[in-house]
Coordinates of C-alpha atoms in Angstrom, one line a residue:
Chain A
M1 CA -31.2 28.7 91.9
N2 CA -29.7 31.1 94.5
A3 CA -32.0 29.6 97.2
I4 CA -30.7 26.1 96.4
R5 CA -27.1 27.3 96.4
Q6 CA -27.7 29.0 99.8
W7 CA -29.4 25.9 101.2
F8 CA -26.4 23.8 100.4
G9 CA -24.0 26.6 101.3
E10 CA -25.4 26.7 104.8
R11 CA -24.9 23.0 105.3
L12 CA -21.7 22.1 103.4
P13 CA -18.4 23.7 104.4
I14 CA -17.4 24.0 100.7
S15 CA -18.6 26.4 98.0
P16 CA -19.2 25.6 94.4
D17 CA -16.3 27.9 93.5
Q18 CA -14.0 25.8 95.7
V19 CA -15.2 22.6 94.0
L20 CA -14.6 24.1 90.6
E21 CA -11.1 25.2 91.7
V22 CA -10.3 21.6 92.7
L23 CA -11.6 20.2 89.4
D24 CA -10.2 23.0 87.3
E25 CA -6.7 21.6 86.9
P26 CA -4.5 23.5 84.4
V27 CA -3.8 21.0 81.6
P28 CA -0.6 21.3 79.6
N29 CA -1.1 22.0 75.9
H30 CA 0.3 18.6 74.8
L31 CA -2.8 16.9 76.2
K32 CA -4.6 18.2 73.1
R33 CA -3.0 15.3 71.3
W34 CA -5.3 12.3 71.3
W35 CA -3.0 9.6 72.5
F36 CA -2.7 11.5 75.8
C37 CA -6.3 10.5 76.4
L38 CA -5.1 6.9 77.1
G39 CA -5.2 7.5 80.9
G40 CA -8.8 8.6 80.8
T41 CA -9.8 5.8 78.5
P42 CA -9.4 2.9 81.0
A43 CA -11.0 5.1 83.7
Y44 CA -14.0 5.5 81.5
L45 CA -14.1 1.9 80.6
F46 CA -13.9 1.0 84.3
V47 CA -17.1 2.9 84.8
V48 CA -18.7 1.0 81.9
Q49 CA -17.5 -2.2 83.5
I50 CA -19.0 -1.3 86.9
F51 CA -22.3 -0.4 85.3
T52 CA -22.6 -3.4 83.0
G53 CA -21.2 -5.7 85.7
I54 CA -23.9 -4.7 88.2
L55 CA -26.5 -5.4 85.5
L56 CA -25.1 -8.8 84.7
A57 CA -24.9 -9.6 88.5
F58 CA -28.7 -9.3 88.6
Y59 CA -29.0 -12.6 86.7
Y60 CA -25.6 -14.3 87.3
Q61 CA -25.7 -17.2 89.8
P62 CA -22.2 -17.8 91.2
A63 CA -22.3 -21.6 91.8
Q64 CA -20.8 -24.5 90.0
T65 CA -24.2 -25.9 89.1
T66 CA -25.8 -22.7 88.0
A67 CA -23.0 -20.4 86.6
Y68 CA -23.0 -21.7 83.1
E69 CA -26.8 -21.9 82.8
S70 CA -27.2 -18.3 84.1
V71 CA -24.7 -17.0 81.6
R72 CA -26.5 -18.8 78.9
F73 CA -29.8 -17.2 80.1
I74 CA -28.2 -13.8 80.1
T75 CA -26.8 -14.3 76.6
T76 CA -29.8 -15.9 74.9
E77 CA -33.0 -15.0 76.8
A78 CA -32.7 -11.9 78.9
A79 CA -33.7 -8.7 77.0
Y80 CA -30.5 -7.1 75.7
G81 CA -28.5 -9.6 77.7
W82 CA -26.3 -10.4 74.7
Y83 CA -25.6 -6.6 74.4
F84 CA -24.6 -6.0 78.0
R85 CA -22.5 -9.2 78.2
G86 CA -20.9 -8.2 74.9
V87 CA -20.1 -4.7 76.0
H88 CA -18.8 -6.0 79.3
K89 CA -16.5 -8.4 77.5
W90 CA -15.2 -6.0 74.9
A91 CA -14.8 -3.2 77.5
A92 CA -12.6 -5.6 79.4
T93 CA -10.5 -6.2 76.3
L94 CA -10.2 -2.5 75.5
M95 CA -9.5 -1.6 79.1
I96 CA -6.6 -4.0 79.3
A97 CA -5.3 -2.8 75.9
S98 CA -5.6 0.9 76.9
V99 CA -4.0 0.3 80.3
V100 CA -1.0 -1.3 78.6
L101 CA -0.8 1.5 76.0
H102 CA -1.2 4.1 78.8
Q103 CA 1.6 2.5 80.7
M104 CA 3.8 2.4 77.6
R105 CA 3.1 6.1 76.9
V106 CA 4.1 7.0 80.5
Y107 CA 7.2 4.8 80.2
F108 CA 8.5 6.1 76.9
T109 CA 7.9 9.7 77.8
G110 CA 9.7 9.2 81.1
A111 CA 6.6 10.5 83.0
Y112 CA 7.3 8.1 85.9
R113 CA 10.5 9.9 86.9
K114 CA 10.9 11.9 90.1
P115 CA 8.6 13.0 91.8
R116 CA 6.1 10.6 90.2
E117 CA 7.7 7.2 91.2
L118 CA 4.9 6.5 93.7
N119 CA 2.2 7.1 91.1
W120 CA 4.0 4.7 88.7
M121 CA 3.9 2.0 91.5
I122 CA 0.2 2.7 92.1
G123 CA -0.3 2.3 88.3
M124 CA 1.5 -1.0 88.4
C125 CA -0.9 -2.2 91.1
L126 CA -3.8 -1.1 88.9
L127 CA -2.3 -3.0 86.0
L128 CA -2.1 -6.2 88.0
C129 CA -5.6 -5.7 89.4
T130 CA -6.9 -5.2 85.8
L131 CA -5.2 -8.4 84.7
V132 CA -6.5 -10.4 87.7
I133 CA -10.0 -9.0 87.3
G134 CA -9.9 -10.0 83.6
F135 CA -8.9 -13.5 84.6
T136 CA -11.5 -14.0 87.3
G137 CA -14.2 -12.5 85.1
Y138 CA -13.3 -15.0 82.3
S139 CA -13.5 -17.8 84.9
L140 CA -17.0 -17.0 85.9
V141 CA -18.5 -18.2 82.6
Y142 CA -17.7 -21.8 83.7
E143 CA -17.0 -23.1 80.2
Q144 CA -14.3 -25.6 79.3
L145 CA -11.6 -23.1 78.6
S146 CA -12.3 -20.9 81.6
Y147 CA -12.4 -23.9 83.9
W148 CA -9.2 -25.3 82.7
G149 CA -7.6 -21.9 82.5
A150 CA -8.4 -21.4 86.2
T151 CA -7.0 -24.9 87.0
V152 CA -3.8 -24.1 85.2
A153 CA -3.5 -20.7 86.9
A154 CA -3.9 -22.3 90.3
N155 CA -1.3 -24.8 89.5
I156 CA 1.1 -22.1 88.3
C157 CA 0.7 -20.5 91.8
D158 CA 1.5 -23.9 93.3
T159 CA 5.0 -23.9 91.7
V160 CA 6.0 -20.8 93.6
P161 CA 8.3 -22.0 96.4
V162 CA 7.1 -21.7 100.1
V163 CA 3.9 -19.7 99.5
G164 CA 2.6 -21.3 96.3
G165 CA 0.6 -24.1 97.9
L166 CA -1.2 -21.6 100.2
A167 CA -1.8 -19.2 97.2
K168 CA -3.4 -22.1 95.3
R169 CA -5.6 -23.1 98.2
M170 CA -6.7 -19.5 98.8
L171 CA -7.5 -19.1 95.1
L172 CA -9.5 -22.3 94.6
A173 CA -10.9 -22.5 98.2
G174 CA -9.4 -26.0 98.4
D175 CA -6.8 -28.3 96.9
A176 CA -8.7 -28.5 93.6
Y177 CA -11.6 -26.7 91.8
N178 CA -14.7 -27.4 93.9
T179 CA -18.1 -26.1 94.7
E180 CA -16.7 -23.0 96.6
T181 CA -14.4 -21.9 93.8
V182 CA -16.9 -20.1 91.5
S183 CA -18.3 -18.0 94.3
R184 CA -14.8 -17.1 95.4
F185 CA -13.9 -15.9 91.9
F186 CA -17.2 -14.0 91.8
I187 CA -16.5 -12.1 95.1
L188 CA -12.9 -11.3 93.9
H189 CA -14.2 -10.2 90.5
A190 CA -17.3 -8.2 91.7
A191 CA -16.3 -6.9 95.1
V192 CA -12.7 -7.2 96.3
L193 CA -10.9 -6.1 93.1
P194 CA -13.3 -3.3 92.0
A195 CA -13.2 -1.9 95.5
S196 CA -9.4 -2.1 95.5
M197 CA -9.2 -0.5 92.1
I198 CA -11.5 2.4 93.1
F199 CA -9.2 3.0 96.1
L200 CA -6.1 2.9 94.0
L201 CA -7.7 5.1 91.2
A202 CA -8.5 7.7 93.8
I203 CA -4.9 7.8 94.9
H204 CA -3.7 7.7 91.3
I205 CA -5.8 10.7 90.2
G206 CA -5.3 12.5 93.5
L207 CA -1.5 12.3 93.0
I208 CA -1.8 13.5 89.4
R209 CA -3.9 16.5 90.7
M210 CA -1.4 17.2 93.5
Q211 CA 1.8 16.8 91.4
G212 CA 0.3 18.2 88.1
I213 CA 0.6 16.5 84.7
T214 CA 4.1 16.0 83.4
E215 CA 5.0 19.0 81.2
F216 CA 6.1 18.2 77.6
R217 CA 6.7 20.5 74.7
F218 CA 6.8 18.9 71.2
E219 CA 9.1 20.3 68.6
D220 CA 6.3 21.1 66.2
E221 CA 4.3 22.9 68.8
P222 CA 4.1 26.7 68.3
V223 CA 5.6 28.7 71.1
Q224 CA 2.6 30.2 73.0
D225 CA 2.3 32.5 75.9
K226 CA -0.3 30.2 77.4
Q227 CA 1.2 26.8 78.2
H228 CA -2.0 25.4 79.7
F229 CA -5.7 25.2 79.0
P230 CA -8.4 24.7 81.6
F231 CA -9.6 21.2 82.5
F232 CA -13.2 22.3 82.5
P233 CA -14.7 22.6 80.0
D234 CA -11.9 22.1 77.4
H235 CA -10.4 18.8 78.5
F236 CA -13.7 17.6 80.0
Y237 CA -15.3 17.9 76.5
T238 CA -12.5 15.9 75.0
E239 CA -13.1 13.1 77.5
L240 CA -16.8 13.4 76.8
I241 CA -16.2 12.8 73.1
M242 CA -13.8 9.9 73.9
G243 CA -16.6 8.4 76.0
L244 CA -19.1 8.6 73.3
V245 CA -16.7 7.2 70.7
L246 CA -15.9 4.3 73.1
M247 CA -19.6 3.6 73.6
I248 CA -20.1 3.5 69.8
L249 CA -17.1 1.2 69.4
L250 CA -18.2 -1.1 72.2
S251 CA -21.8 -1.3 70.7
V252 CA -20.4 -2.1 67.3
L253 CA -18.0 -4.8 68.6
A254 CA -20.8 -6.3 70.8
T255 CA -23.1 -6.5 67.7
V256 CA -20.6 -7.5 65.0
L257 CA -18.5 -9.8 67.1
P258 CA -21.0 -11.0 69.7
V259 CA -20.0 -13.0 72.7
T260 CA -20.4 -16.8 72.4
M261 CA -20.3 -19.7 74.8
G262 CA -18.0 -22.7 74.6
P263 CA -19.0 -26.1 75.9
R264 CA -19.9 -26.3 79.6
A265 CA -16.9 -27.1 81.9
D266 CA -16.2 -30.8 82.2
P267 CA -13.8 -31.6 85.1
L268 CA -13.1 -35.0 83.5
V269 CA -12.0 -33.9 80.0
T270 CA -9.3 -31.3 79.3
P271 CA -9.8 -29.8 75.8
D272 CA -7.2 -30.6 73.1
V273 CA -6.3 -26.9 72.7
I274 CA -6.2 -24.8 75.8
K275 CA -5.4 -21.1 75.8
P276 CA -6.0 -18.3 78.3
E277 CA -7.4 -14.9 77.3
W278 CA -5.2 -13.0 74.9
F279 CA -3.7 -10.8 77.6
F280 CA -2.0 -13.8 79.2
Y281 CA -0.6 -15.2 75.9
A282 CA 2.9 -13.9 76.6
T283 CA 3.0 -15.4 80.1
F284 CA 1.5 -18.7 78.8
R285 CA 4.2 -18.9 76.1
W286 CA 6.9 -18.1 78.7
L287 CA 5.6 -21.0 80.8
K288 CA 6.0 -23.3 77.8
L289 CA 9.5 -22.1 77.1
F290 CA 11.0 -22.7 80.6
S291 CA 10.6 -25.1 83.5
G292 CA 7.7 -24.3 85.9
T293 CA 9.5 -22.8 88.9
F294 CA 12.0 -20.9 86.8
A295 CA 9.3 -19.5 84.5
V296 CA 7.1 -18.3 87.4
L297 CA 10.0 -16.9 89.4
S298 CA 11.4 -15.1 86.4
M299 CA 8.0 -13.6 85.7
G300 CA 7.8 -12.5 89.3
L301 CA 11.2 -10.8 88.9
I302 CA 10.2 -9.0 85.8
V303 CA 7.1 -7.7 87.5
F304 CA 9.2 -6.6 90.5
I305 CA 11.7 -4.8 88.2
M306 CA 8.7 -3.0 86.5
F307 CA 7.5 -2.0 90.0
V308 CA 10.8 -0.4 91.0
W309 CA 11.8 0.8 87.5
P310 CA 11.7 4.5 88.4
F311 CA 14.4 3.9 91.0
I312 CA 16.5 1.7 88.7
D313 CA 16.2 4.3 85.9
G314 CA 17.2 7.0 88.3
W315 CA 20.3 5.1 89.3
I316 CA 21.2 4.5 85.6
R317 CA 20.8 8.1 84.8
R318 CA 22.8 9.3 87.8
Y319 CA 25.7 6.9 87.7
T320 CA 26.1 5.8 84.1
R321 CA 26.4 7.6 80.8
F322 CA 23.4 5.7 79.3
A323 CA 20.8 8.4 80.2
E324 CA 18.3 7.1 77.6
A325 CA 18.8 3.4 78.4
S326 CA 15.2 3.2 79.4
V327 CA 14.0 3.7 75.8
W328 CA 16.0 0.8 74.5
I329 CA 15.2 -1.4 77.4
G330 CA 11.5 -0.5 76.8
I331 CA 11.7 -1.3 73.1
V332 CA 13.3 -4.7 73.9
G333 CA 10.7 -5.5 76.6
A334 CA 7.7 -4.4 74.5
S335 CA 9.0 -6.3 71.5
L336 CA 9.4 -9.4 73.7
I337 CA 5.9 -9.2 75.0
I338 CA 4.4 -8.6 71.6
G339 CA 6.5 -11.3 70.1
L340 CA 5.5 -13.9 72.7
T341 CA 1.8 -12.9 72.3
V342 CA 1.9 -13.2 68.5
W343 CA 3.8 -16.5 68.8
E344 CA 1.2 -18.0 71.2
A345 CA -1.7 -16.7 69.0
A346 CA -0.2 -18.2 65.9
V347 CA 0.3 -21.8 67.0
Q348 CA -2.1 -24.4 68.5
H349 CA 0.3 -25.8 71.1
Chain B
M1 CA -22.2 43.2 55.0
N2 CA -21.9 39.7 56.4
S3 CA -21.2 38.9 60.0
S4 CA -17.4 38.6 59.6
E5 CA -17.3 42.0 57.8
R6 CA -19.4 43.4 60.5
A7 CA -17.1 42.0 63.2
A8 CA -14.1 43.4 61.3
A9 CA -15.8 46.8 61.1
G10 CA -16.0 46.8 64.8
D11 CA -19.6 45.7 65.2
S12 CA -18.7 43.6 68.2
T13 CA -22.3 43.3 69.5
T14 CA -23.4 41.4 66.4
G15 CA -20.3 39.3 66.5
T16 CA -20.8 38.3 70.1
A17 CA -24.5 37.5 69.4
A18 CA -23.4 35.1 66.6
G19 CA -20.9 33.5 68.9
D20 CA -23.5 33.2 71.6
R21 CA -26.0 31.6 69.2
R22 CA -23.4 29.2 67.9
S23 CA -22.3 28.1 71.4
F24 CA -25.9 27.8 72.4
F25 CA -26.8 25.5 69.5
S26 CA -23.6 23.5 70.0
L27 CA -24.5 23.1 73.7
V28 CA -28.1 22.0 72.8
A29 CA -26.8 19.6 70.1
M30 CA -24.3 18.1 72.6
G31 CA -27.0 17.8 75.3
L32 CA -29.3 16.1 72.9
G33 CA -26.6 13.7 71.7
L34 CA -25.6 12.8 75.2
T35 CA -29.2 12.3 76.3
G36 CA -29.9 10.2 73.2
A37 CA -26.9 8.0 73.6
Y38 CA -26.8 7.4 77.3
G39 CA -30.6 7.6 77.5
T40 CA -30.9 4.6 75.0
F41 CA -28.3 2.8 77.1
A42 CA -30.3 3.4 80.3
A43 CA -33.5 2.4 78.6
M44 CA -31.9 -0.9 77.5
A45 CA -30.6 -1.4 81.0
A46 CA -34.1 -0.9 82.4
R47 CA -35.5 -3.4 80.0
F48 CA -32.7 -5.9 80.8
L49 CA -33.6 -5.6 84.5
Y50 CA -37.3 -6.0 84.0
P51 CA -38.2 -9.7 84.5
A52 CA -37.2 -11.4 81.3
K53 CA -40.4 -13.3 80.6
P54 CA -43.8 -13.7 82.0
P55 CA -44.3 -16.9 84.1
D56 CA -44.8 -19.9 82.0
R57 CA -48.5 -21.0 82.1
R58 CA -49.8 -24.4 81.3
W59 CA -53.1 -26.4 81.4
M60 CA -53.0 -29.0 84.2
Y61 CA -55.3 -31.8 85.1
V62 CA -57.4 -31.2 88.2
A63 CA -59.8 -34.2 88.5
S64 CA -62.6 -36.0 86.6
V65 CA -65.8 -34.1 86.4
T66 CA -67.7 -37.0 88.0
E67 CA -65.6 -36.7 91.1
F68 CA -67.3 -33.4 92.0
A69 CA -70.6 -33.4 93.8
H70 CA -72.8 -30.4 93.5
G71 CA -71.3 -27.8 95.9
G72 CA -68.3 -30.0 96.4
G73 CA -64.7 -28.9 95.7
V74 CA -61.0 -29.8 95.8
L75 CA -58.0 -27.8 96.9
F76 CA -55.6 -27.8 93.9
S77 CA -51.9 -27.2 94.5
A78 CA -50.2 -25.4 91.6
P79 CA -46.5 -26.2 90.8
N80 CA -45.4 -22.8 92.1
G81 CA -47.0 -23.6 95.4
Q82 CA -50.1 -21.6 95.1
A83 CA -53.3 -23.3 96.6
I84 CA -56.4 -22.9 94.4
S85 CA -59.9 -23.8 95.5
V86 CA -61.8 -25.5 92.7
T87 CA -65.6 -25.8 93.4
R88 CA -68.6 -27.0 91.5
L89 CA -71.4 -24.5 91.9
T90 CA -74.0 -25.8 89.5
A91 CA -74.7 -29.0 87.5
N92 CA -75.5 -27.9 84.0
G93 CA -72.8 -30.2 82.5
T94 CA -70.6 -27.3 81.2
V95 CA -67.3 -25.8 82.4
E96 CA -69.4 -22.8 83.7
D97 CA -70.4 -25.2 86.6
F98 CA -67.0 -24.8 88.1
I99 CA -65.1 -22.0 89.6
A100 CA -61.3 -21.9 90.5
L101 CA -60.3 -19.2 93.0
S102 CA -57.0 -18.2 94.5
S103 CA -56.7 -18.7 98.2
I104 CA -54.6 -15.6 98.5
C105 CA -56.4 -12.5 99.8
P106 CA -56.0 -9.6 97.3
H107 CA -55.7 -7.2 100.3
L108 CA -52.3 -8.0 101.7
G109 CA -51.6 -11.6 100.6
C110 CA -52.8 -13.7 103.6
K111 CA -54.4 -17.1 103.0
V112 CA -58.2 -17.3 103.0
H113 CA -60.2 -20.3 104.2
W114 CA -63.7 -21.6 103.5
E115 CA -66.2 -21.2 106.3
T116 CA -68.9 -23.8 105.7
Q117 CA -71.4 -22.4 108.3
N118 CA -71.1 -18.9 106.8
K119 CA -70.7 -20.0 103.2
R120 CA -67.9 -17.6 102.6
F121 CA -64.1 -17.4 102.2
F122 CA -62.7 -15.6 105.2
C123 CA -59.3 -13.9 105.6
P124 CA -58.2 -13.9 109.3
C125 CA -55.7 -11.0 108.8
H126 CA -58.1 -8.1 108.5
N127 CA -61.5 -9.8 108.4
G128 CA -61.9 -9.8 104.7
A129 CA -64.8 -11.9 103.4
F130 CA -65.7 -13.3 99.9
N131 CA -68.8 -15.1 98.7
V132 CA -68.7 -18.5 96.9
E133 CA -67.8 -16.7 93.6
G134 CA -64.9 -14.9 95.1
I135 CA -66.6 -11.5 95.2
S136 CA -65.7 -9.5 98.3
T137 CA -68.5 -8.9 100.7
A138 CA -66.8 -7.4 103.8
G139 CA -63.6 -6.0 105.2
P140 CA -60.8 -4.1 103.4
P141 CA -61.1 -6.0 100.1
F142 CA -64.8 -5.0 99.9
D143 CA -63.9 -1.4 100.5
A144 CA -61.2 -1.5 97.8
K145 CA -63.5 -3.6 95.5
Q146 CA -60.9 -6.4 95.3
N147 CA -62.0 -10.0 94.6
L148 CA -60.2 -13.3 94.7
A149 CA -58.3 -14.0 91.5
R150 CA -60.0 -16.5 89.2
F151 CA -58.2 -19.1 87.1
P152 CA -59.3 -20.3 83.7
L153 CA -60.8 -23.8 83.5
K154 CA -61.8 -26.2 80.7
V155 CA -63.4 -29.6 80.4
E156 CA -62.1 -32.1 78.0
N157 CA -63.3 -35.7 77.7
G158 CA -65.0 -35.5 81.1
N159 CA -61.8 -34.2 82.8
L160 CA -61.4 -30.8 84.4
F161 CA -58.2 -28.8 83.5
I162 CA -56.9 -25.5 85.0
E163 CA -54.4 -23.0 83.6
V164 CA -51.8 -22.1 86.1
A165 CA -48.2 -20.7 86.3
V166 CA -45.7 -23.5 86.4
A167 CA -42.7 -21.6 87.6

């Protein structure tokens, strides 16, 4: 063992102790509460997505003529194909849910405040990447709903003044869905977005390591001399357990609620009921409530406000007497999103 | 005196040993659990990646038996592009009269061709040679005891059929 250690020591300018020191972040006591694992949950699910996504890519054929048939082959013929596609789909669902919950936790505990504004913005980029990667993944199946969902999304882009037309053409690789579109979605889904997310995640985690985790103390917590516990092995074991619980949950979901396939995409017939994936229900309902350009621009404005929220919140706290306004704004915003989602889910049109 | 009493009485050595044993067993249990869970996942992934099904094989019509003279043959082209040499070696009136041999050399996959004057299949890549029954007689295939692959044949109603991969 010492010989191996020495061999590496002579070649690498970093010792195992130094590696441990980098990893061994002091973790505040409040992280023993389970809902503070919500940041690690999407990170773990992202790894599951990369692994199952690589497996699926072995059989998936990203072309208009072959996409649907290859997904059918994976689902019904390849050994355990149904399982890996199911895990991939359910991990996507859980990943988006946990990212949203993680963001809500960060928001309502005010963990985005100075000096962590930049990391909030990186987190927002990760949220948008997660939503787009969910959308492009769904489009790859090339069934009726995913085809028309992509068409609608492209036309939503088109309503943005000035740059909308270009955005639509860039998304579809043409003025309408064509033979190049599926491969474009595939490259976005399997290469561009995952690579961007790995890059953003590295910065996200790096910033957490540099700035430390936000310190909280809950009222029911006993006053202790030690305010922190070591990341390794204490918190690492917690994440390990979370990982196994998630794998069990994903396996159960993939088995009990297996993935299905709708009818193959037909560019000549739009289905009577067309809906996006659940995480776009709120935006879809919003689009039905207002005229195209207003709906799109207002959504853009909301996203922009979310991006720069730490600075708006800082201004409110500094110059007004509504120091806790963010909590009430957050409650209204979350209720609005949940309300629109439930509304869209409850009705056909 | 149980372990906690011993620990309370100051027998720290025994207390530490119990603690060590407990942490050792929990470490082993955790290792086994993780290996079992992710090991199963990895095994399923390996099975998923292994080609999903063997190539589909079907019986295909070659020619009428009467079309073959004694010693004569045809080159049959399988749907997957493989060239197969079908030859009539004897005239006993059974399927044993015929032999179907792959034209791919088992050494490194080059194409063999029939040399009438030498009565042998010859591979130009490394001078491998096979007799009329596909048995290697010279060159690297002979050293490695590799023969030309044979395909199953059957005769039905005077017609010769061969079983080949179709995809």
